[in-house]
Short mmCIF file of C-alpha atoms in Angstrom, two decimals:
data_model
loop_
_atom_site.label_atom_id
_atom_site.label_comp_id
_atom_site.label_asym_id
_atom_site.label_seq_id
_atom_site.Cartn_x
_atom_site.Cartn_y
_atom_site.Cartn_z
CA MET A 85 -62.14 -35.11 -15.93
CA SER A 86 -61.94 -31.34 -16.12
CA LYS A 87 -62.41 -29.60 -19.42
CA ASP A 88 -60.25 -26.72 -20.47
CA LYS A 89 -61.94 -23.45 -20.16
CA PRO A 90 -62.56 -21.66 -23.51
CA ALA A 91 -60.11 -18.98 -24.33
CA ARG A 92 -61.37 -15.40 -23.18
CA ARG A 93 -62.21 -13.37 -26.20
CA PRO A 94 -60.57 -9.99 -26.25
CA LYS A 95 -62.92 -6.93 -25.94
CA ALA A 96 -63.43 -5.13 -28.98
CA GLU A 97 -62.53 -1.58 -27.67
CA PRO A 98 -59.54 0.54 -27.63
CA PRO A 99 -57.47 1.08 -24.50
CA LYS A 100 -58.76 3.66 -22.04
CA GLY A 101 -57.96 7.15 -23.08
CA PHE A 102 -57.63 6.35 -26.76
CA ARG A 103 -60.35 6.41 -29.55
CA ASP A 104 -60.80 5.58 -33.24
CA TYR A 105 -61.34 8.20 -36.05
CA PHE A 106 -63.65 7.46 -38.93
CA GLY A 107 -63.90 8.73 -42.53
CA ALA A 108 -65.42 12.16 -42.03
CA GLU A 109 -63.23 13.00 -38.93
CA VAL A 110 -60.09 11.97 -40.64
CA THR A 111 -61.06 13.81 -43.97
CA GLU A 112 -61.83 16.95 -42.01
CA ARG A 113 -58.63 16.86 -39.98
CA LYS A 114 -56.58 16.36 -43.16
CA ALA A 115 -58.35 19.24 -44.90
CA MET A 116 -57.67 21.58 -41.99
CA LEU A 117 -54.01 20.56 -41.57
CA ASP A 118 -53.47 21.02 -45.42
CA GLN A 119 -55.01 24.49 -45.15
CA ILE A 120 -52.60 25.39 -42.24
CA ALA A 121 -49.68 23.80 -43.91
CA GLY A 122 -50.32 26.15 -46.80
CA VAL A 123 -50.01 29.10 -44.67
CA TYR A 124 -46.72 27.73 -43.08
CA HIS A 125 -45.39 27.10 -46.49
CA ALA A 126 -46.19 30.68 -47.67
CA TYR A 127 -44.13 31.88 -44.74
CA GLY A 128 -41.11 29.94 -45.87
CA PHE A 129 -41.43 27.04 -43.42
CA ASP A 130 -40.31 23.55 -44.30
CA PRO A 131 -42.22 20.26 -43.29
CA LEU A 132 -40.39 17.90 -40.79
CA GLU A 133 -41.35 14.50 -39.71
CA THR A 134 -39.72 12.78 -36.83
CA SER A 135 -39.89 9.42 -35.33
CA ALA A 136 -42.85 8.76 -32.90
CA VAL A 137 -40.32 7.17 -30.56
CA GLU A 138 -37.47 9.13 -28.73
CA THR A 139 -34.97 8.18 -26.07
CA VAL A 140 -36.07 9.36 -22.64
CA GLU A 141 -32.89 11.15 -22.32
CA ALA A 142 -33.56 13.25 -25.45
CA LEU A 143 -37.14 14.00 -24.29
CA GLY A 144 -35.72 15.39 -21.16
CA LYS A 145 -37.53 17.25 -18.32
CA PHE A 146 -39.66 19.65 -20.30
CA LEU A 147 -43.18 18.20 -20.01
CA PRO A 148 -45.05 20.81 -18.06
CA ASP A 149 -46.39 20.13 -14.68
CA VAL A 150 -44.58 16.98 -13.81
CA ASP A 151 -41.77 16.36 -11.34
CA ARG A 152 -40.00 13.30 -12.79
CA PRO A 153 -38.02 13.34 -16.22
CA ASN A 154 -40.12 10.59 -17.71
CA GLU A 155 -43.41 11.17 -15.91
CA GLY A 156 -46.39 11.58 -18.13
CA VAL A 157 -44.84 9.48 -20.99
CA PHE A 158 -45.32 5.99 -22.35
CA GLY A 159 -41.87 4.48 -21.82
CA TRP A 160 -40.19 1.08 -21.92
CA GLN A 161 -36.72 -0.32 -21.91
CA ASP A 162 -35.20 -1.81 -25.02
CA GLU A 163 -32.90 -4.91 -25.29
CA ASP A 164 -29.83 -2.51 -24.85
CA ASP A 165 -31.32 -1.26 -21.58
CA GLN A 166 -32.06 2.04 -23.18
CA TRP A 167 -35.13 3.77 -22.07
CA LEU A 168 -37.34 4.84 -24.98
CA ALA A 169 -40.69 6.67 -24.94
CA LEU A 170 -43.37 7.77 -27.32
CA ARG A 171 -42.99 11.48 -27.97
CA TYR A 172 -45.25 13.57 -25.65
CA ASP A 173 -44.91 16.74 -27.97
CA LEU A 174 -43.20 17.84 -31.36
CA THR A 175 -40.82 20.45 -29.68
CA ALA A 176 -38.56 18.08 -27.90
CA PRO A 177 -37.92 16.04 -31.09
CA LEU A 178 -37.15 19.33 -32.98
CA ALA A 179 -34.56 20.18 -30.28
CA ARG A 180 -32.82 16.84 -30.87
CA VAL A 181 -33.07 17.36 -34.70
CA ALA A 182 -31.60 20.83 -34.56
CA ALA A 183 -28.67 19.65 -32.36
CA GLN A 184 -28.05 16.42 -34.46
CA PHE A 185 -28.04 18.23 -37.88
CA ARG A 186 -26.95 21.65 -36.80
CA ASN A 187 -24.13 21.63 -39.53
CA ASP A 188 -26.42 20.75 -42.30
CA LEU A 189 -29.58 22.84 -41.58
CA PRO A 190 -29.85 26.42 -42.46
CA SER A 191 -29.79 28.97 -39.68
CA PRO A 192 -32.38 30.18 -38.73
CA TYR A 193 -34.22 26.90 -39.44
CA ARG A 194 -37.95 27.28 -39.90
CA ARG A 195 -39.89 24.04 -39.77
CA TYR A 196 -43.53 22.89 -39.10
CA ALA A 197 -44.58 19.45 -38.03
CA MET A 198 -48.04 17.84 -37.71
CA GLY A 199 -48.79 14.45 -36.07
CA PRO A 200 -50.00 12.53 -33.09
CA VAL A 201 -48.37 12.77 -29.60
CA TRP A 202 -48.91 10.64 -26.50
CA ARG A 203 -49.44 11.61 -22.87
CA ASN A 204 -49.52 8.92 -20.11
CA GLU A 205 -52.08 10.97 -18.19
CA LYS A 206 -55.41 10.17 -16.55
CA PRO A 207 -57.98 10.40 -19.29
CA GLY A 208 -61.22 12.22 -18.83
CA PRO A 209 -64.15 13.69 -20.92
CA GLY A 210 -62.58 15.10 -24.11
CA ARG A 211 -59.09 14.27 -22.67
CA PHE A 212 -57.33 11.59 -24.51
CA ARG A 213 -53.91 9.99 -24.28
CA GLN A 214 -53.19 10.37 -28.01
CA PHE A 215 -54.07 13.56 -29.83
CA TYR A 216 -52.81 15.71 -32.75
CA GLN A 217 -50.50 18.61 -32.57
CA CYS A 218 -49.64 21.05 -35.27
CA ASP A 219 -46.44 23.04 -34.54
CA ALA A 220 -44.28 25.70 -36.37
CA ASP A 221 -40.97 26.82 -34.91
CA THR A 222 -37.99 28.94 -35.78
CA VAL A 223 -34.60 27.83 -34.36
CA GLY A 224 -31.62 29.91 -34.51
CA SER A 225 -33.08 33.51 -34.46
CA PRO A 226 -32.64 35.64 -31.32
CA THR A 227 -34.59 38.55 -32.51
CA VAL A 228 -38.35 38.97 -31.51
CA ALA A 229 -39.08 39.57 -35.19
CA ALA A 230 -39.32 35.83 -35.28
CA ASP A 231 -41.91 35.68 -32.42
CA ALA A 232 -43.77 38.39 -34.21
CA GLU A 233 -43.82 36.36 -37.45
CA ILE A 234 -45.04 33.28 -35.57
CA CYS A 235 -48.04 35.33 -34.11
CA ALA A 236 -48.83 36.69 -37.55
CA MET A 237 -48.67 33.17 -39.04
CA LEU A 238 -50.95 31.90 -36.26
CA SER A 239 -53.56 34.62 -36.93
CA ASP A 240 -53.33 33.88 -40.71
CA ALA A 241 -53.75 30.30 -40.08
CA LEU A 242 -56.95 30.55 -37.83
CA GLU A 243 -58.52 32.77 -40.46
CA VAL A 244 -57.77 30.41 -43.35
CA VAL A 245 -59.30 27.42 -41.71
CA GLY A 246 -62.50 29.43 -41.07
CA ILE A 247 -62.21 31.35 -37.85
CA PRO A 248 -63.40 34.93 -38.94
CA ARG A 249 -61.68 38.03 -37.45
CA GLY A 250 -63.40 39.11 -34.36
CA ASP A 251 -63.94 35.43 -33.26
CA TYR A 252 -60.37 35.08 -32.10
CA ILE A 253 -57.55 37.12 -30.45
CA VAL A 254 -53.89 36.24 -30.25
CA ARG A 255 -52.62 37.43 -26.76
CA VAL A 256 -48.92 38.18 -26.15
CA ASN A 257 -46.99 38.37 -22.96
CA ASN A 258 -43.33 38.02 -21.86
CA ARG A 259 -41.57 35.92 -19.32
CA LYS A 260 -38.99 38.48 -18.78
CA VAL A 261 -41.59 40.81 -17.80
CA LEU A 262 -42.71 38.49 -15.01
CA ASN A 263 -39.10 37.95 -13.94
CA GLY A 264 -38.78 41.77 -13.54
CA VAL A 265 -42.03 41.72 -11.51
CA MET A 266 -40.70 38.92 -9.30
CA GLU A 267 -37.35 40.83 -8.89
CA VAL A 268 -39.37 43.75 -7.70
CA ALA A 269 -41.51 41.54 -5.46
CA GLY A 270 -38.21 40.17 -3.88
CA VAL A 271 -38.39 36.52 -5.05
CA LEU A 272 -35.75 36.81 -7.73
CA ASP A 273 -32.05 37.73 -7.15
CA PRO A 274 -30.29 38.35 -10.38
CA SER A 275 -26.99 37.63 -8.84
CA ASP A 276 -28.09 34.22 -7.61
CA PRO A 277 -30.86 32.77 -9.84
CA THR A 278 -31.13 29.68 -7.63
CA ARG A 279 -32.18 31.74 -4.55
CA PHE A 280 -35.92 31.82 -4.06
CA GLU A 281 -36.28 29.17 -6.69
CA ALA A 282 -38.87 27.20 -4.66
CA GLU A 283 -40.95 30.51 -4.03
CA ARG A 284 -40.91 31.34 -7.64
CA GLY A 285 -42.08 28.06 -8.65
CA ILE A 286 -45.03 28.35 -6.37
CA VAL A 287 -45.68 31.90 -7.63
CA LEU A 288 -45.66 30.62 -11.27
CA ARG A 289 -48.05 27.63 -10.54
CA ALA A 290 -50.28 30.00 -8.62
CA ILE A 291 -50.70 32.62 -11.37
CA ASP A 292 -51.06 29.79 -13.90
CA LYS A 293 -54.26 28.86 -11.92
CA ILE A 294 -55.96 32.23 -12.02
CA ASP A 295 -58.78 31.00 -14.35
CA ARG A 296 -59.62 28.12 -12.08
CA LEU A 297 -59.05 29.74 -8.53
CA GLY A 298 -59.75 33.38 -9.12
CA GLU A 299 -58.07 36.10 -7.58
CA ALA A 300 -58.64 35.20 -3.95
CA GLY A 301 -57.28 31.63 -4.59
CA VAL A 302 -54.12 33.04 -6.29
CA ARG A 303 -53.51 35.51 -3.43
CA ALA A 304 -53.77 32.67 -0.97
CA LEU A 305 -51.15 30.68 -2.73
CA LEU A 306 -48.89 33.72 -2.95
CA GLY A 307 -49.16 34.06 0.82
CA ALA A 308 -49.36 31.42 3.49
CA GLY A 309 -51.19 28.79 1.40
CA ARG A 310 -54.72 27.72 0.40
CA LYS A 311 -57.10 25.14 1.78
CA ASP A 312 -59.42 23.62 -0.91
CA GLU A 313 -63.06 22.38 -0.55
CA SER A 314 -61.87 19.05 0.38
CA GLY A 315 -59.74 20.31 3.34
CA ASP A 316 -56.38 19.65 1.65
CA PHE A 317 -53.83 22.38 2.17
CA THR A 318 -51.29 23.69 -0.50
CA ARG A 319 -48.40 25.56 0.91
CA GLY A 320 -47.90 29.04 -0.50
CA ALA A 321 -45.05 31.09 -1.60
CA GLY A 322 -44.86 33.04 1.68
CA LEU A 323 -44.99 36.48 0.05
CA SER A 324 -46.12 39.54 2.19
CA ASP A 325 -49.22 41.45 1.18
CA GLU A 326 -47.00 44.12 -0.47
CA GLN A 327 -45.04 41.53 -2.47
CA ALA A 328 -48.32 39.60 -3.53
CA GLU A 329 -49.69 42.94 -4.63
CA VAL A 330 -46.97 43.49 -7.17
CA VAL A 331 -47.63 40.12 -8.65
CA MET A 332 -51.54 40.58 -8.73
CA ALA A 333 -50.91 44.12 -10.46
CA PHE A 334 -48.89 42.39 -13.18
CA MET A 335 -51.77 40.13 -14.03
CA ALA A 336 -54.17 43.10 -14.08
CA ALA A 337 -51.93 45.36 -16.20
CA LYS A 338 -53.78 45.28 -19.50
CA ARG A 339 -55.05 48.54 -20.68
CA ASP A 340 -57.09 49.62 -23.80
CA THR A 341 -53.96 49.98 -25.96
CA GLY A 342 -50.71 48.06 -26.47
CA ALA A 343 -48.76 51.19 -25.67
CA ALA A 344 -50.73 51.87 -22.39
CA THR A 345 -50.25 48.24 -21.36
CA ALA A 346 -46.50 48.50 -21.95
CA ALA A 347 -46.33 51.79 -20.05
CA ARG A 348 -48.07 50.13 -17.11
CA LEU A 349 -45.62 47.21 -17.17
CA ARG A 350 -42.83 49.52 -17.19
CA ASP A 351 -43.99 51.08 -13.99
CA LEU A 352 -44.33 47.59 -12.43
CA VAL A 353 -40.88 46.35 -13.35
CA GLY A 354 -39.22 49.43 -11.97
CA GLY A 355 -35.47 49.35 -12.49
CA SER A 356 -35.26 45.62 -13.16
CA VAL A 357 -33.00 45.27 -16.20
CA ILE A 358 -34.59 41.99 -17.27
CA GLY A 359 -37.98 43.45 -16.80
CA LEU A 360 -37.34 46.40 -19.01
CA GLU A 361 -35.85 44.15 -21.64
CA GLY A 362 -39.03 42.18 -21.67
CA VAL A 363 -41.25 45.32 -21.99
CA GLY A 364 -39.03 46.50 -24.80
CA GLU A 365 -39.43 43.18 -26.65
CA LEU A 366 -43.26 43.49 -26.31
CA GLU A 367 -43.16 47.03 -27.68
CA THR A 368 -40.93 45.87 -30.62
CA MET A 369 -43.33 43.06 -31.35
CA ALA A 370 -46.26 45.44 -31.34
CA ASP A 371 -44.45 47.81 -33.86
CA LEU A 372 -43.57 44.97 -36.20
CA LEU A 373 -47.10 43.47 -36.10
CA ASP A 374 -48.66 46.86 -36.63
CA ALA A 375 -46.52 47.67 -39.61
CA GLN A 376 -47.90 44.37 -41.27
CA GLY A 377 -51.48 45.36 -40.63
CA TYR A 378 -52.00 43.02 -37.44
CA GLY A 379 -53.88 45.49 -35.22
CA ALA A 380 -55.50 45.00 -31.79
CA ASP A 381 -58.38 43.25 -33.51
CA ARG A 382 -56.13 40.31 -34.17
CA ILE A 383 -53.04 40.41 -31.70
CA VAL A 384 -52.79 42.27 -28.46
CA ILE A 385 -50.29 42.57 -25.52
CA ASP A 386 -51.97 40.99 -22.43
CA PRO A 387 -50.15 40.21 -19.23
CA GLY A 388 -53.04 37.81 -18.33
CA VAL A 389 -51.26 35.21 -20.46
CA VAL A 390 -49.57 33.01 -17.77
CA ARG A 391 -49.82 29.46 -19.23
CA GLY A 392 -46.43 27.98 -19.80
CA LEU A 393 -44.36 30.87 -18.23
CA GLY A 394 -42.29 28.26 -16.37
CA TYR A 395 -41.25 26.74 -19.67
CA TYR A 396 -40.57 29.83 -21.82
CA THR A 397 -37.79 32.41 -21.66
CA GLY A 398 -39.20 35.25 -23.42
CA PRO A 399 -42.43 36.22 -25.53
CA VAL A 400 -45.26 33.83 -24.84
CA PHE A 401 -48.56 33.85 -26.78
CA GLU A 402 -51.97 32.13 -26.92
CA ALA A 403 -54.65 32.09 -29.45
CA GLU A 404 -58.28 32.37 -27.80
CA LEU A 405 -61.58 31.99 -29.62
CA THR A 406 -63.89 34.57 -28.25
CA PHE A 407 -67.23 33.24 -29.55
CA GLU A 408 -69.76 31.58 -27.09
CA ILE A 409 -70.78 27.94 -27.22
CA LEU A 410 -73.03 25.86 -24.99
CA ASP A 411 -71.41 23.52 -22.50
CA GLU A 412 -72.63 19.97 -21.59
CA LYS A 413 -75.16 21.57 -19.21
CA GLY A 414 -76.46 24.17 -21.67
CA ARG A 415 -74.67 27.11 -20.20
CA LYS A 416 -73.04 29.68 -22.29
CA ARG A 417 -69.31 29.98 -22.14
CA GLN A 418 -66.46 31.31 -24.39
CA PHE A 419 -64.63 28.48 -26.28
CA GLY A 420 -61.20 29.48 -24.96
CA SER A 421 -57.73 28.67 -26.04
CA VAL A 422 -56.77 26.60 -29.17
CA SER A 423 -53.02 27.35 -29.56
CA GLY A 424 -50.09 28.48 -27.42
CA GLY A 425 -46.42 29.01 -27.77
CA GLY A 426 -43.43 31.15 -27.01
CA ARG A 427 -39.68 31.50 -26.95
CA TYR A 428 -37.61 28.69 -25.34
CA ASP A 429 -34.00 29.54 -25.71
CA ASP A 430 -32.64 26.57 -23.55
CA LEU A 431 -34.05 23.54 -25.05
CA VAL A 432 -31.38 22.86 -27.70
CA LYS A 433 -28.66 23.76 -25.33
CA ARG A 434 -29.28 20.57 -23.57
CA PHE A 435 -27.62 18.82 -26.49
CA THR A 436 -25.00 21.21 -27.62
CA GLY A 437 -23.99 23.10 -24.35
CA GLN A 438 -24.42 26.37 -26.40
CA ALA A 439 -27.34 28.66 -26.25
CA VAL A 440 -29.58 28.23 -29.26
CA PRO A 441 -32.57 30.63 -29.57
CA ALA A 442 -35.85 29.22 -30.54
CA THR A 443 -39.42 30.10 -30.72
CA GLY A 444 -42.58 28.44 -31.79
CA VAL A 445 -46.31 27.66 -31.60
CA SER A 446 -48.54 24.64 -31.18
CA ILE A 447 -52.13 24.38 -32.39
CA GLY A 448 -54.51 21.99 -30.57
CA VAL A 449 -55.87 20.15 -33.60
CA ASP A 450 -58.83 18.51 -31.91
CA ARG A 451 -59.87 21.70 -30.05
CA LEU A 452 -59.72 23.68 -33.24
CA LEU A 453 -61.77 20.99 -35.19
CA ALA A 454 -64.29 21.19 -32.41
CA ALA A 455 -64.32 24.96 -32.74
CA LEU A 456 -64.95 24.81 -36.60
CA ARG A 457 -67.79 22.39 -35.80
CA ALA A 458 -69.30 24.81 -33.36
CA LYS A 459 -69.19 27.60 -35.94
CA GLY A 460 -70.85 25.31 -38.60
CA ARG A 461 -67.74 25.20 -40.79
CA MET A 462 -67.37 21.44 -40.38
CA GLY A 463 -69.37 18.50 -39.51
CA GLN A 464 -71.62 18.50 -42.57
CA ALA A 465 -72.14 15.12 -44.11
CA ALA A 466 -69.32 14.23 -46.43
CA GLN A 467 -70.28 13.05 -49.91
CA GLY A 468 -69.53 9.45 -50.56
CA PRO A 469 -68.46 7.90 -53.78
CA VAL A 470 -70.57 7.01 -56.86
CA VAL A 471 -71.60 3.41 -56.55
CA VAL A 472 -71.74 1.16 -59.65
CA THR A 473 -74.14 -1.56 -58.86
CA VAL A 474 -73.88 -5.18 -60.08
CA MET A 475 -76.75 -6.69 -61.95
CA ASP A 476 -75.03 -9.64 -63.61
CA ARG A 477 -72.16 -11.47 -62.04
CA ASP A 478 -70.84 -12.53 -65.62
CA ARG A 479 -70.22 -8.89 -66.43
CA MET A 480 -68.15 -7.76 -63.45
CA ALA A 481 -65.40 -6.64 -66.01
CA ASP A 482 -67.77 -4.25 -67.69
CA TYR A 483 -68.88 -2.70 -64.26
CA MET A 484 -65.12 -2.47 -63.33
CA ALA A 485 -64.48 -0.63 -66.65
CA MET A 486 -67.18 1.88 -65.70
CA VAL A 487 -65.62 2.48 -62.35
CA GLY A 488 -62.31 2.94 -64.00
CA GLU A 489 -63.68 5.50 -66.53
CA LEU A 490 -65.33 7.59 -63.73
CA ARG A 491 -62.03 7.51 -61.58
CA ARG A 492 -59.79 8.59 -64.71
CA ALA A 493 -62.23 11.56 -65.04
CA GLY A 494 -61.60 12.60 -61.32
CA ILE A 495 -64.85 11.32 -59.93
CA ARG A 496 -64.68 9.21 -56.85
CA ALA A 497 -66.24 5.90 -57.58
CA GLU A 498 -66.47 2.28 -56.50
CA MET A 499 -68.12 -1.04 -57.60
CA TYR A 500 -70.42 -2.86 -55.16
CA LEU A 501 -68.31 -5.82 -53.84
CA GLY A 502 -70.96 -7.46 -51.58
CA ASN A 503 -73.39 -10.09 -52.59
CA PRO A 504 -75.19 -8.71 -55.64
CA LYS A 505 -78.26 -11.26 -55.23
CA ASN A 506 -80.47 -8.67 -53.47
CA PHE A 507 -80.44 -5.29 -55.51
CA GLY A 508 -82.21 -3.37 -52.66
CA ASN A 509 -79.17 -4.23 -50.37
CA GLN A 510 -76.98 -2.63 -52.86
CA LEU A 511 -78.90 0.71 -52.80
CA LYS A 512 -79.00 0.48 -49.00
CA TYR A 513 -75.12 0.24 -48.99
CA ALA A 514 -74.98 3.23 -51.33
CA ASP A 515 -77.25 5.18 -48.97
CA LYS A 516 -74.99 4.21 -45.97
CA ARG A 517 -72.07 5.21 -47.97
CA GLU A 518 -73.80 8.69 -48.38
CA SER A 519 -73.30 7.97 -52.30
CA PRO A 520 -74.77 10.79 -54.50
CA VAL A 521 -75.30 8.68 -57.39
CA ALA A 522 -75.84 4.97 -58.13
CA VAL A 523 -75.03 3.49 -61.68
CA ILE A 524 -77.31 0.77 -62.97
CA GLN A 525 -76.82 -1.40 -65.88
CA GLY A 526 -78.82 -4.53 -66.41
CA GLY A 527 -79.04 -6.89 -69.42
CA ASP A 528 -81.57 -4.51 -71.24
CA GLU A 529 -79.49 -1.47 -70.85
CA ALA A 530 -76.28 -3.24 -71.90
CA ALA A 531 -78.12 -4.46 -75.07
CA LYS A 532 -79.04 -0.77 -75.79
CA GLY A 533 -75.63 0.56 -74.84
CA THR A 534 -77.21 2.64 -72.01
CA VAL A 535 -76.85 3.04 -68.13
CA VAL A 536 -79.38 4.22 -65.59
CA LEU A 537 -78.17 6.98 -63.08
CA LYS A 538 -80.05 7.20 -59.89
CA ASP A 539 -79.71 10.37 -57.96
CA LEU A 540 -79.82 9.07 -54.41
CA ILE A 541 -79.72 12.57 -52.88
CA LEU A 542 -82.79 13.77 -54.72
CA GLY A 543 -84.38 10.39 -54.36
CA ALA A 544 -84.21 10.71 -50.54
CA LYS A 545 -85.48 14.23 -50.80
CA ILE A 546 -88.46 13.18 -53.01
CA ALA A 547 -89.29 10.42 -50.28
CA GLN A 548 -89.56 13.12 -47.70
CA SER A 549 -90.88 16.40 -49.05
CA ALA A 550 -90.00 17.17 -52.56
CA SER A 551 -92.75 18.53 -54.68
CA LEU A 552 -93.91 17.02 -58.04
CA GLU A 553 -92.64 20.10 -59.82
CA GLU A 554 -89.15 19.56 -58.24
CA TRP A 555 -89.31 15.92 -59.48
CA LYS A 556 -90.19 16.83 -63.01
CA ASP A 557 -87.52 19.55 -63.16
CA ARG A 558 -84.86 17.19 -61.98
CA PRO A 559 -85.98 13.49 -62.11
CA ALA A 560 -84.36 11.18 -59.52
CA GLN A 561 -83.53 8.57 -62.25
CA VAL A 562 -82.29 9.06 -65.88
CA GLU A 563 -81.12 6.79 -68.70
CA VAL A 564 -78.16 7.95 -70.71
CA ALA A 565 -75.88 6.40 -73.45
CA CYS A 566 -72.76 4.69 -72.05
CA SER A 567 -70.63 7.08 -73.94
CA ASP A 568 -72.14 9.98 -71.89
CA LEU A 569 -71.63 8.28 -68.58
CA VAL A 570 -68.87 10.55 -67.23
CA SER A 571 -70.50 13.83 -68.47
CA ALA A 572 -74.03 12.72 -67.16
CA VAL A 573 -72.63 11.83 -63.77
CA ARG A 574 -70.59 14.98 -63.45
CA ARG A 575 -73.93 17.04 -64.35
CA MET A 576 -75.78 15.11 -61.70
CA LEU A 577 -73.03 15.85 -59.12
CA ASP A 578 -73.00 19.63 -59.99
CA GLN A 579 -76.67 20.21 -59.57
#
């Protein structure tokens, strides 16, 4: 007689590409997002929360670097045969909201949103399928003053969370300038935008890879094509050497000042109407930012910003952290980009059929948190709650009353809820909670109307290296009257 096999226990681990976040990490993220929200609020932006689930139709084909409308998303079909998906960013839901409530929302509509997004992509080191984004967008304003405002707000947000001036730069480019360059290079026909569409796509993807492939690799992709180290061949755009040189000159057009950079770009776009319009927008943004005190130490015009140019329709910007860190192999490298955005005037049009201008920025929350830790602005041990220990099971109500008194005074506190039989385990628990103070009251103290306060931080220090003088000046354990519990604990926390 065969016996049934025991049920297989599930593995106690998250799915591949996902992770758990514990106390300090969650607290740090919330604190940072609250600081950023304060900046956005000061600029007049309102918060918006949208559903984590959208219809695949509403999400549309705006996920960068994928070929199918629903590629890269976690999707499923509901009971009505409608395809749904977890949102892959916070911009596509905004476009749906802007269209759905267009008669109720003010125009322009300024909103910010913070929350998790999901990408059904291959995970890797530091690359997860769920991560946080922090967005701010203005919908309904065609003027580049809105783009300049977003750049200024991004600069302020970086500084308020602890990235000092000099450790970051916001770089600004414009898709229209690139279109002008491609017109001069012969891969854009203003009278027939669909002509050379395949070639333009290859050009955009090529210049987007300049950091990884270098100048030689991009030139190869602009020309006949490129064979990588494995022998795989990628077909190029088929540009002549002269055409490719125009595109390469665009990426190298940055000069010492914004005015000089704009002048060089004017030369490159020649008589292209769209190109000259883009240069003019960059010059206007530079003037508006300069008038507010955002000089080249914070925001610069830089044609080297090429990420997302296939997505955006006008100005595009990127915040880059300029300080060095050590990578996993101990090599020095710049931290790199933590934010990107730009103007996307075609997104809401999918729903309304009418052109609706929009611009916005997204901050990579996890990368920014990593940057703050690298700068020593985060990652310090978070202080735990004051722990009220339990010496007598029959006096639980008294201990709970102490906890309530501390909490009403604004002091984070908890009562030990484990087995109180071994008092040493209670103090071990308090240490694991990184508690600064333990409150102790046995029968003798209760009879006298006192409590003992044990300074766990100083106690740990004394156990390691504190001198006798330090201990005498601030003893690790004191006995105070119950009526002085709150003030005594507060004094101990403030020392």
